[in-house]
Amino acid sequence: MRLVRALSTAVLTLGLAAAPAAADASPSPSQDDSSAPTRAGTSFRTATEIEQGQAATASGSTGDYLYWSFPADTGQRPTVKATVKLPETHVSQTWQIDVYDGLRRRQACRYGAQTRTAAADASSVELACALRTVRAWSEPWADDPLPGTYYIRLTATGVATADLGLPVGSDVRVDSEDIGGSAAVDGSLAEPLVPGIASKPEEERENAAVPAGLEPEDGWASGWWSDRWVWTAAGGILAALAGVGGYALTRGTGRPPRVPPAA
């Protein structure tokens, strides 16, 4: 029975230790918006860097391509939201938001209004794209989102000639939900898909991503650790506990009493 109590204590301690770890894993939104970007790039190479949980703004013209980039790590499920402030006078406009991964592959949205048409009297239009869960590793043909830099492209499609060049404003924000071990896979990339990472010496890659601003606050995930290990260990302990308990209930009181031989 002492062994049963010891195993029960170990399971309880393991569960309490795992709960804070899972809570700390989710990204915390930035509280300081004073450093939020106020411009957008015009191509993948000049995309403006933003952090998750940070609201970015930019001014542009109808017909322009506006680009931002943000980091997304293993186990995260990013959601990109954008609001376009339209000019006072305009005809019907269709706006679209696209998200690309570090290999510049366009990623499909699980849900969200990725394309919307604003009526002639609309003052703004809101777009959203909820991506699939970022995986640590994937087959080349699978087109799954992988850890690294992601690019946001915002633009109007099929713009009427009369609206070309009209000033517009935009607000963009990225938030992520941490999925945890349920999305873990057996494998990981050698390096996150960050621009320029392959051109740096190997000793520099271990401590820095390029550019430095596009790295998560707690660094890139190692790829092999997830809370799935915690629950696997807890399951093993529970199985051992059940085995010991079953043995204690069925073993009886000891050896049967010795019967004296018949006279």
mmCIF file of C-alpha atoms in Angstrom:
data_model
loop_
_atom_site.group_PDB
_atom_site.id
_atom_site.type_symbol
_atom_site.label_atom_id
_atom_site.label_comp_id
_atom_site.label_asym_id
_atom_site.label_seq_id
_atom_site.Cartn_x
_atom_site.Cartn_y
_atom_site.Cartn_z
ATOM 1 C CA MET A 1 0.000 0.000 0.000
ATOM 2 C CA ARG A 2 2.939 2.339 0.601
ATOM 3 C CA LEU A 3 3.934 1.838 -3.043
ATOM 4 C CA VAL A 4 0.394 2.674 -4.176
ATOM 5 C CA ARG A 5 0.417 5.915 -2.158
ATOM 6 C CA ALA A 6 3.845 6.842 -3.532
ATOM 7 C CA LEU A 7 2.714 6.342 -7.128
ATOM 8 C CA SER A 8 -0.440 8.396 -6.509
ATOM 9 C CA THR A 9 1.657 11.263 -5.154
ATOM 10 C CA ALA A 10 3.943 11.101 -8.208
ATOM 11 C CA VAL A 11 0.995 11.314 -10.623
ATOM 12 C CA LEU A 12 -0.460 14.312 -8.766
ATOM 13 C CA THR A 13 2.892 16.121 -8.741
ATOM 14 C CA LEU A 14 3.393 15.446 -12.448
ATOM 15 C CA GLY A 15 -0.048 16.823 -13.304
ATOM 16 C CA LEU A 16 0.485 19.995 -11.287
ATOM 17 C CA ALA A 17 3.847 20.552 -12.931
ATOM 18 C CA ALA A 18 2.418 20.097 -16.425
ATOM 19 C CA ALA A 19 -0.445 22.585 -16.000
ATOM 20 C CA PRO A 20 1.693 25.748 -15.593
ATOM 21 C CA ALA A 21 3.954 24.626 -18.437
ATOM 22 C CA ALA A 22 1.005 24.353 -20.805
ATOM 23 C CA ALA A 23 -0.309 27.735 -19.703
ATOM 24 C CA ASP A 24 3.054 29.432 -20.232
ATOM 25 C CA ALA A 25 3.401 27.977 -23.735
ATOM 26 C CA SER A 26 0.673 30.145 -25.274
ATOM 27 C CA PRO A 27 1.914 33.430 -26.724
ATOM 28 C CA SER A 28 1.162 36.567 -24.754
ATOM 29 C CA PRO A 29 -0.057 39.564 -26.732
ATOM 30 C CA SER A 30 2.104 42.639 -26.742
ATOM 31 C CA GLN A 31 0.899 45.300 -24.345
ATOM 32 C CA ASP A 32 3.071 48.101 -25.705
ATOM 33 C CA ASP A 33 1.753 49.412 -29.022
ATOM 34 C CA SER A 34 4.047 52.457 -29.048
ATOM 35 C CA SER A 35 6.504 50.552 -31.242
ATOM 36 C CA ALA A 36 3.823 49.143 -33.539
ATOM 37 C CA PRO A 37 4.722 49.520 -37.243
ATOM 38 C CA THR A 38 2.963 52.292 -39.151
ATOM 39 C CA ARG A 39 3.971 51.245 -42.661
ATOM 40 C CA ALA A 40 3.804 48.179 -44.892
ATOM 41 C CA GLY A 41 6.219 46.723 -47.410
ATOM 42 C CA THR A 42 5.553 46.479 -51.124
ATOM 43 C CA SER A 43 7.008 42.984 -51.713
ATOM 44 C CA PHE A 44 8.101 39.835 -49.877
ATOM 45 C CA ARG A 45 11.617 41.216 -49.458
ATOM 46 C CA THR A 46 10.460 44.526 -47.972
ATOM 47 C CA ALA A 47 7.624 43.126 -45.826
ATOM 48 C CA THR A 48 7.259 44.964 -42.519
ATOM 49 C CA GLU A 49 7.948 42.784 -39.477
ATOM 50 C CA ILE A 50 5.238 42.529 -36.818
ATOM 51 C CA GLU A 51 4.949 40.387 -33.703
ATOM 52 C CA GLN A 52 1.974 38.263 -32.775
ATOM 53 C CA GLY A 53 -0.485 40.189 -30.644
ATOM 54 C CA GLN A 54 0.760 43.519 -32.071
ATOM 55 C CA ALA A 55 -1.547 45.797 -34.052
ATOM 56 C CA ALA A 56 0.085 47.309 -37.132
ATOM 57 C CA THR A 57 -1.224 50.158 -39.258
ATOM 58 C CA ALA A 58 -0.300 51.412 -42.707
ATOM 59 C CA SER A 59 -1.420 53.889 -45.326
ATOM 60 C CA GLY A 60 -1.427 53.137 -49.018
ATOM 61 C CA SER A 61 -3.241 53.549 -52.291
ATOM 62 C CA THR A 62 -5.925 51.439 -53.893
ATOM 63 C CA GLY A 63 -4.201 48.991 -56.224
ATOM 64 C CA ASP A 64 -1.038 48.693 -54.114
ATOM 65 C CA TYR A 65 0.218 45.447 -52.594
ATOM 66 C CA LEU A 66 0.814 45.733 -48.839
ATOM 67 C CA TYR A 67 3.068 43.180 -47.132
ATOM 68 C CA TRP A 68 3.773 42.264 -43.492
ATOM 69 C CA SER A 69 5.648 39.320 -41.978
ATOM 70 C CA PHE A 70 5.372 37.560 -38.609
ATOM 71 C CA PRO A 71 6.877 34.474 -36.905
ATOM 72 C CA ALA A 72 4.821 31.337 -36.223
ATOM 73 C CA ASP A 73 6.173 28.354 -34.322
ATOM 74 C CA THR A 74 5.321 24.681 -33.970
ATOM 75 C CA GLY A 75 1.922 23.983 -32.404
ATOM 76 C CA GLN A 76 0.496 27.459 -33.044
ATOM 77 C CA ARG A 77 -2.676 28.144 -35.009
ATOM 78 C CA PRO A 78 -2.413 31.763 -36.253
ATOM 79 C CA THR A 79 -5.370 33.950 -37.171
ATOM 80 C CA VAL A 80 -4.746 37.031 -39.311
ATOM 81 C CA LYS A 81 -7.251 39.893 -39.220
ATOM 82 C CA ALA A 82 -7.219 43.043 -41.339
ATOM 83 C CA THR A 83 -9.433 46.120 -41.561
ATOM 84 C CA VAL A 84 -9.271 48.377 -44.616
ATOM 85 C CA LYS A 85 -10.492 51.970 -44.245
ATOM 86 C CA LEU A 86 -11.862 53.020 -47.607
ATOM 87 C CA PRO A 87 -11.964 56.544 -49.107
ATOM 88 C CA GLU A 88 -15.119 58.583 -48.754
ATOM 89 C CA THR A 89 -16.012 58.246 -52.437
ATOM 90 C CA HIS A 90 -15.403 54.998 -54.309
ATOM 91 C CA VAL A 91 -17.145 52.372 -56.377
ATOM 92 C CA SER A 92 -17.606 48.770 -55.325
ATOM 93 C CA GLN A 93 -14.231 47.223 -54.364
ATOM 94 C CA THR A 94 -13.110 43.655 -53.647
ATOM 95 C CA TRP A 95 -10.302 43.234 -51.104
ATOM 96 C CA GLN A 96 -8.327 40.081 -50.420
ATOM 97 C CA ILE A 97 -5.850 38.924 -47.779
ATOM 98 C CA ASP A 98 -3.382 36.105 -48.524
ATOM 99 C CA VAL A 99 -0.944 34.381 -46.173
ATOM 100 C CA TYR A 100 2.264 32.681 -47.353
ATOM 101 C CA ASP A 101 4.702 30.507 -45.407
ATOM 102 C CA GLY A 102 8.505 30.717 -45.369
ATOM 103 C CA LEU A 103 8.688 28.922 -48.714
ATOM 104 C CA ARG A 104 6.241 31.488 -50.114
ATOM 105 C CA ARG A 105 3.550 28.876 -50.554
ATOM 106 C CA ARG A 106 0.067 30.307 -50.263
ATOM 107 C CA GLN A 107 -1.613 28.773 -47.219
ATOM 108 C CA ALA A 108 -5.281 27.850 -47.205
ATOM 109 C CA CYS A 109 -7.593 29.356 -44.569
ATOM 110 C CA ARG A 110 -9.542 27.020 -42.312
ATOM 111 C CA TYR A 111 -12.219 29.661 -42.010
ATOM 112 C CA GLY A 112 -12.644 33.434 -42.227
ATOM 113 C CA ALA A 113 -13.638 35.989 -44.845
ATOM 114 C CA GLN A 114 -10.458 36.002 -46.918
ATOM 115 C CA THR A 115 -12.103 37.969 -49.752
ATOM 116 C CA ARG A 116 -14.837 40.560 -49.350
ATOM 117 C CA THR A 117 -16.547 43.074 -51.592
ATOM 118 C CA ALA A 118 -17.259 46.532 -50.168
ATOM 119 C CA ALA A 119 -20.265 48.391 -51.488
ATOM 120 C CA ALA A 120 -19.919 51.913 -52.866
ATOM 121 C CA ASP A 121 -21.201 53.436 -49.604
ATOM 122 C CA ALA A 122 -19.038 51.275 -47.268
ATOM 123 C CA SER A 123 -16.462 53.042 -45.129
ATOM 124 C CA SER A 124 -14.425 49.937 -44.288
ATOM 125 C CA VAL A 125 -14.109 46.223 -44.952
ATOM 126 C CA GLU A 126 -12.905 43.497 -42.552
ATOM 127 C CA LEU A 127 -10.992 40.395 -43.587
ATOM 128 C CA ALA A 128 -9.792 37.343 -41.658
ATOM 129 C CA CYS A 129 -7.851 34.142 -42.287
ATOM 130 C CA ALA A 130 -7.453 31.380 -39.684
ATOM 131 C CA LEU A 131 -4.558 29.133 -40.705
ATOM 132 C CA ARG A 132 -4.043 25.446 -40.000
ATOM 133 C CA THR A 133 -1.845 24.360 -37.100
ATOM 134 C CA VAL A 134 1.875 24.870 -37.719
ATOM 135 C CA ARG A 135 3.621 21.486 -37.839
ATOM 136 C CA ALA A 136 7.214 20.735 -36.850
ATOM 137 C CA TRP A 137 7.718 18.593 -39.939
ATOM 138 C CA SER A 138 5.826 17.603 -43.074
ATOM 139 C CA GLU A 139 6.162 15.718 -46.324
ATOM 140 C CA PRO A 140 7.139 17.970 -49.272
ATOM 141 C CA TRP A 141 3.893 17.195 -51.089
ATOM 142 C CA ALA A 142 1.642 17.919 -48.085
ATOM 143 C CA ASP A 143 1.854 21.740 -48.253
ATOM 144 C CA ASP A 144 1.399 21.918 -44.460
ATOM 145 C CA PRO A 145 2.311 25.144 -42.630
ATOM 146 C CA LEU A 146 5.816 24.867 -41.147
ATOM 147 C CA PRO A 147 7.593 26.945 -38.451
ATOM 148 C CA GLY A 148 9.254 30.121 -39.607
ATOM 149 C CA THR A 149 8.349 33.455 -41.177
ATOM 150 C CA TYR A 150 4.858 34.030 -42.595
ATOM 151 C CA TYR A 151 3.895 36.781 -45.019
ATOM 152 C CA ILE A 152 0.631 38.710 -45.211
ATOM 153 C CA ARG A 153 -0.396 40.312 -48.501
ATOM 154 C CA LEU A 154 -3.316 42.723 -48.613
ATOM 155 C CA THR A 155 -4.615 44.137 -51.874
ATOM 156 C CA ALA A 156 -7.703 45.092 -53.871
ATOM 157 C CA THR A 157 -8.571 42.929 -56.879
ATOM 158 C CA GLY A 158 -10.232 44.090 -60.075
ATOM 159 C CA VAL A 159 -10.051 47.779 -59.131
ATOM 160 C CA ALA A 160 -11.936 50.192 -61.355
ATOM 161 C CA THR A 161 -9.787 52.760 -63.136
ATOM 162 C CA ALA A 162 -11.545 55.601 -61.290
ATOM 163 C CA ASP A 163 -10.451 54.174 -57.909
ATOM 164 C CA LEU A 164 -6.797 53.509 -58.713
ATOM 165 C CA GLY A 165 -4.530 55.559 -56.454
ATOM 166 C CA LEU A 166 -7.191 56.572 -53.927
ATOM 167 C CA PRO A 167 -5.779 56.674 -50.367
ATOM 168 C CA VAL A 168 -6.701 53.860 -47.980
ATOM 169 C CA GLY A 169 -5.721 52.897 -44.444
ATOM 170 C CA SER A 170 -5.232 49.409 -43.019
ATOM 171 C CA ASP A 171 -5.024 47.756 -39.607
ATOM 172 C CA VAL A 172 -3.509 44.270 -39.310
ATOM 173 C CA ARG A 173 -3.193 41.971 -36.300
ATOM 174 C CA VAL A 174 -2.069 38.353 -35.813
ATOM 175 C CA ASP A 175 -3.028 36.184 -32.838
ATOM 176 C CA SER A 176 -2.346 32.506 -32.222
ATOM 177 C CA GLU A 177 -3.921 29.668 -30.304
ATOM 178 C CA ASP A 178 -1.461 27.156 -28.825
ATOM 179 C CA ILE A 179 -2.675 23.667 -29.738
ATOM 180 C CA GLY A 180 -0.047 21.717 -27.779
ATOM 181 C CA GLY A 181 0.834 18.052 -27.999
ATOM 182 C CA SER A 182 -2.291 17.032 -29.894
ATOM 183 C CA ALA A 183 -0.649 18.430 -33.040
ATOM 184 C CA ALA A 184 2.835 17.007 -32.367
ATOM 185 C CA VAL A 185 4.517 14.896 -35.060
ATOM 186 C CA ASP A 186 7.561 12.638 -35.033
ATOM 187 C CA GLY A 187 10.071 14.867 -36.770
ATOM 188 C CA SER A 188 11.309 18.448 -37.021
ATOM 189 C CA LEU A 189 12.982 20.818 -39.453
ATOM 190 C CA ALA A 190 16.707 21.375 -39.142
ATOM 191 C CA GLU A 191 16.055 25.142 -39.094
ATOM 192 C CA PRO A 192 12.901 27.316 -39.123
ATOM 193 C CA LEU A 193 11.940 28.726 -42.523
ATOM 194 C CA VAL A 194 13.343 32.210 -41.908
ATOM 195 C CA PRO A 195 14.800 34.370 -44.707
ATOM 196 C CA GLY A 196 18.593 34.081 -44.896
ATOM 197 C CA ILE A 197 18.949 31.345 -42.261
ATOM 198 C CA ALA A 198 20.708 28.966 -44.684
ATOM 199 C CA SER A 199 23.359 31.566 -45.584
ATOM 200 C CA LYS A 200 24.557 32.092 -41.999
ATOM 201 C CA PRO A 201 27.390 30.055 -40.466
ATOM 202 C CA GLU A 202 26.145 27.088 -38.438
ATOM 203 C CA GLU A 203 27.441 28.491 -35.123
ATOM 204 C CA GLU A 204 25.428 31.688 -35.676
ATOM 205 C CA ARG A 205 22.216 29.829 -36.573
ATOM 206 C CA GLU A 206 21.994 28.266 -33.106
ATOM 207 C CA ASN A 207 21.532 31.596 -31.354
ATOM 208 C CA ALA A 208 19.939 33.886 -33.921
ATOM 209 C CA ALA A 209 17.338 33.915 -36.658
ATOM 210 C CA VAL A 210 17.459 36.272 -39.622
ATOM 211 C CA PRO A 211 16.150 38.866 -39.244
ATOM 212 C CA ALA A 212 16.377 38.891 -35.445
ATOM 213 C CA GLY A 213 13.018 40.615 -35.003
ATOM 214 C CA LEU A 214 11.193 37.649 -36.511
ATOM 215 C CA GLU A 215 11.919 35.208 -33.683
ATOM 216 C CA PRO A 216 9.313 34.263 -31.020
ATOM 217 C CA GLU A 217 9.891 35.727 -27.561
ATOM 218 C CA ASP A 218 10.875 32.353 -26.058
ATOM 219 C CA GLY A 219 12.858 31.218 -29.119
ATOM 220 C CA TRP A 220 12.043 28.571 -31.690
ATOM 221 C CA ALA A 221 10.734 25.232 -30.433
ATOM 222 C CA SER A 222 13.245 22.389 -30.429
ATOM 223 C CA GLY A 223 10.763 20.206 -32.309
ATOM 224 C CA TRP A 224 10.957 17.094 -30.118
ATOM 225 C CA TRP A 225 9.377 18.311 -26.857
ATOM 226 C CA SER A 226 5.633 18.666 -26.346
ATOM 227 C CA ASP A 227 3.145 18.088 -23.534
ATOM 228 C CA ARG A 228 2.372 14.753 -25.193
ATOM 229 C CA TRP A 229 5.454 13.424 -23.357
ATOM 230 C CA VAL A 230 3.935 14.480 -20.026
ATOM 231 C CA TRP A 231 0.675 12.650 -20.632
ATOM 232 C CA THR A 232 2.519 9.601 -21.966
ATOM 233 C CA ALA A 233 4.531 9.434 -18.743
ATOM 234 C CA ALA A 234 1.399 9.993 -16.666
ATOM 235 C CA GLY A 235 -0.355 7.170 -18.536
ATOM 236 C CA GLY A 236 2.556 4.831 -17.832
ATOM 237 C CA ILE A 237 2.452 5.665 -14.133
ATOM 238 C CA LEU A 238 -1.306 5.132 -14.002
ATOM 239 C CA ALA A 239 -0.896 1.751 -15.705
ATOM 240 C CA ALA A 240 1.735 0.737 -13.148
ATOM 241 C CA LEU A 241 -0.522 1.974 -10.344
ATOM 242 C CA ALA A 242 -3.425 -0.080 -11.683
ATOM 243 C CA GLY A 243 -1.215 -3.175 -11.882
ATOM 244 C CA VAL A 244 0.027 -2.794 -8.301
ATOM 245 C CA GLY A 245 -3.500 -2.150 -7.044
ATOM 246 C CA GLY A 246 -4.864 -5.181 -8.868
ATOM 247 C CA TYR A 247 -2.139 -7.363 -7.440
ATOM 248 C CA ALA A 248 -2.788 -6.062 -3.924
ATOM 249 C CA LEU A 249 -6.502 -6.904 -4.247
ATOM 250 C CA THR A 250 -6.060 -10.401 -5.666
ATOM 251 C CA ARG A 251 -3.018 -11.799 -3.920
ATOM 252 C CA GLY A 252 -4.978 -12.889 -0.797
ATOM 253 C CA THR A 253 -3.638 -12.999 2.755
ATOM 254 C CA GLY A 254 -0.549 -15.077 2.090
ATOM 255 C CA ARG A 255 0.252 -18.763 2.038
ATOM 256 C CA PRO A 256 -2.595 -21.188 2.848
ATOM 257 C CA PRO A 257 -2.423 -22.776 6.290
ATOM 258 C CA ARG A 258 -0.529 -26.025 6.479
ATOM 259 C CA VAL A 259 -2.807 -29.020 6.991
ATOM 260 C CA PRO A 260 -1.336 -31.643 9.363
ATOM 261 C CA PRO A 261 -0.992 -35.031 7.774
ATOM 262 C CA ALA A 262 -3.695 -37.588 8.540
ATOM 263 C CA ALA A 263 -2.919 -40.017 11.361
#
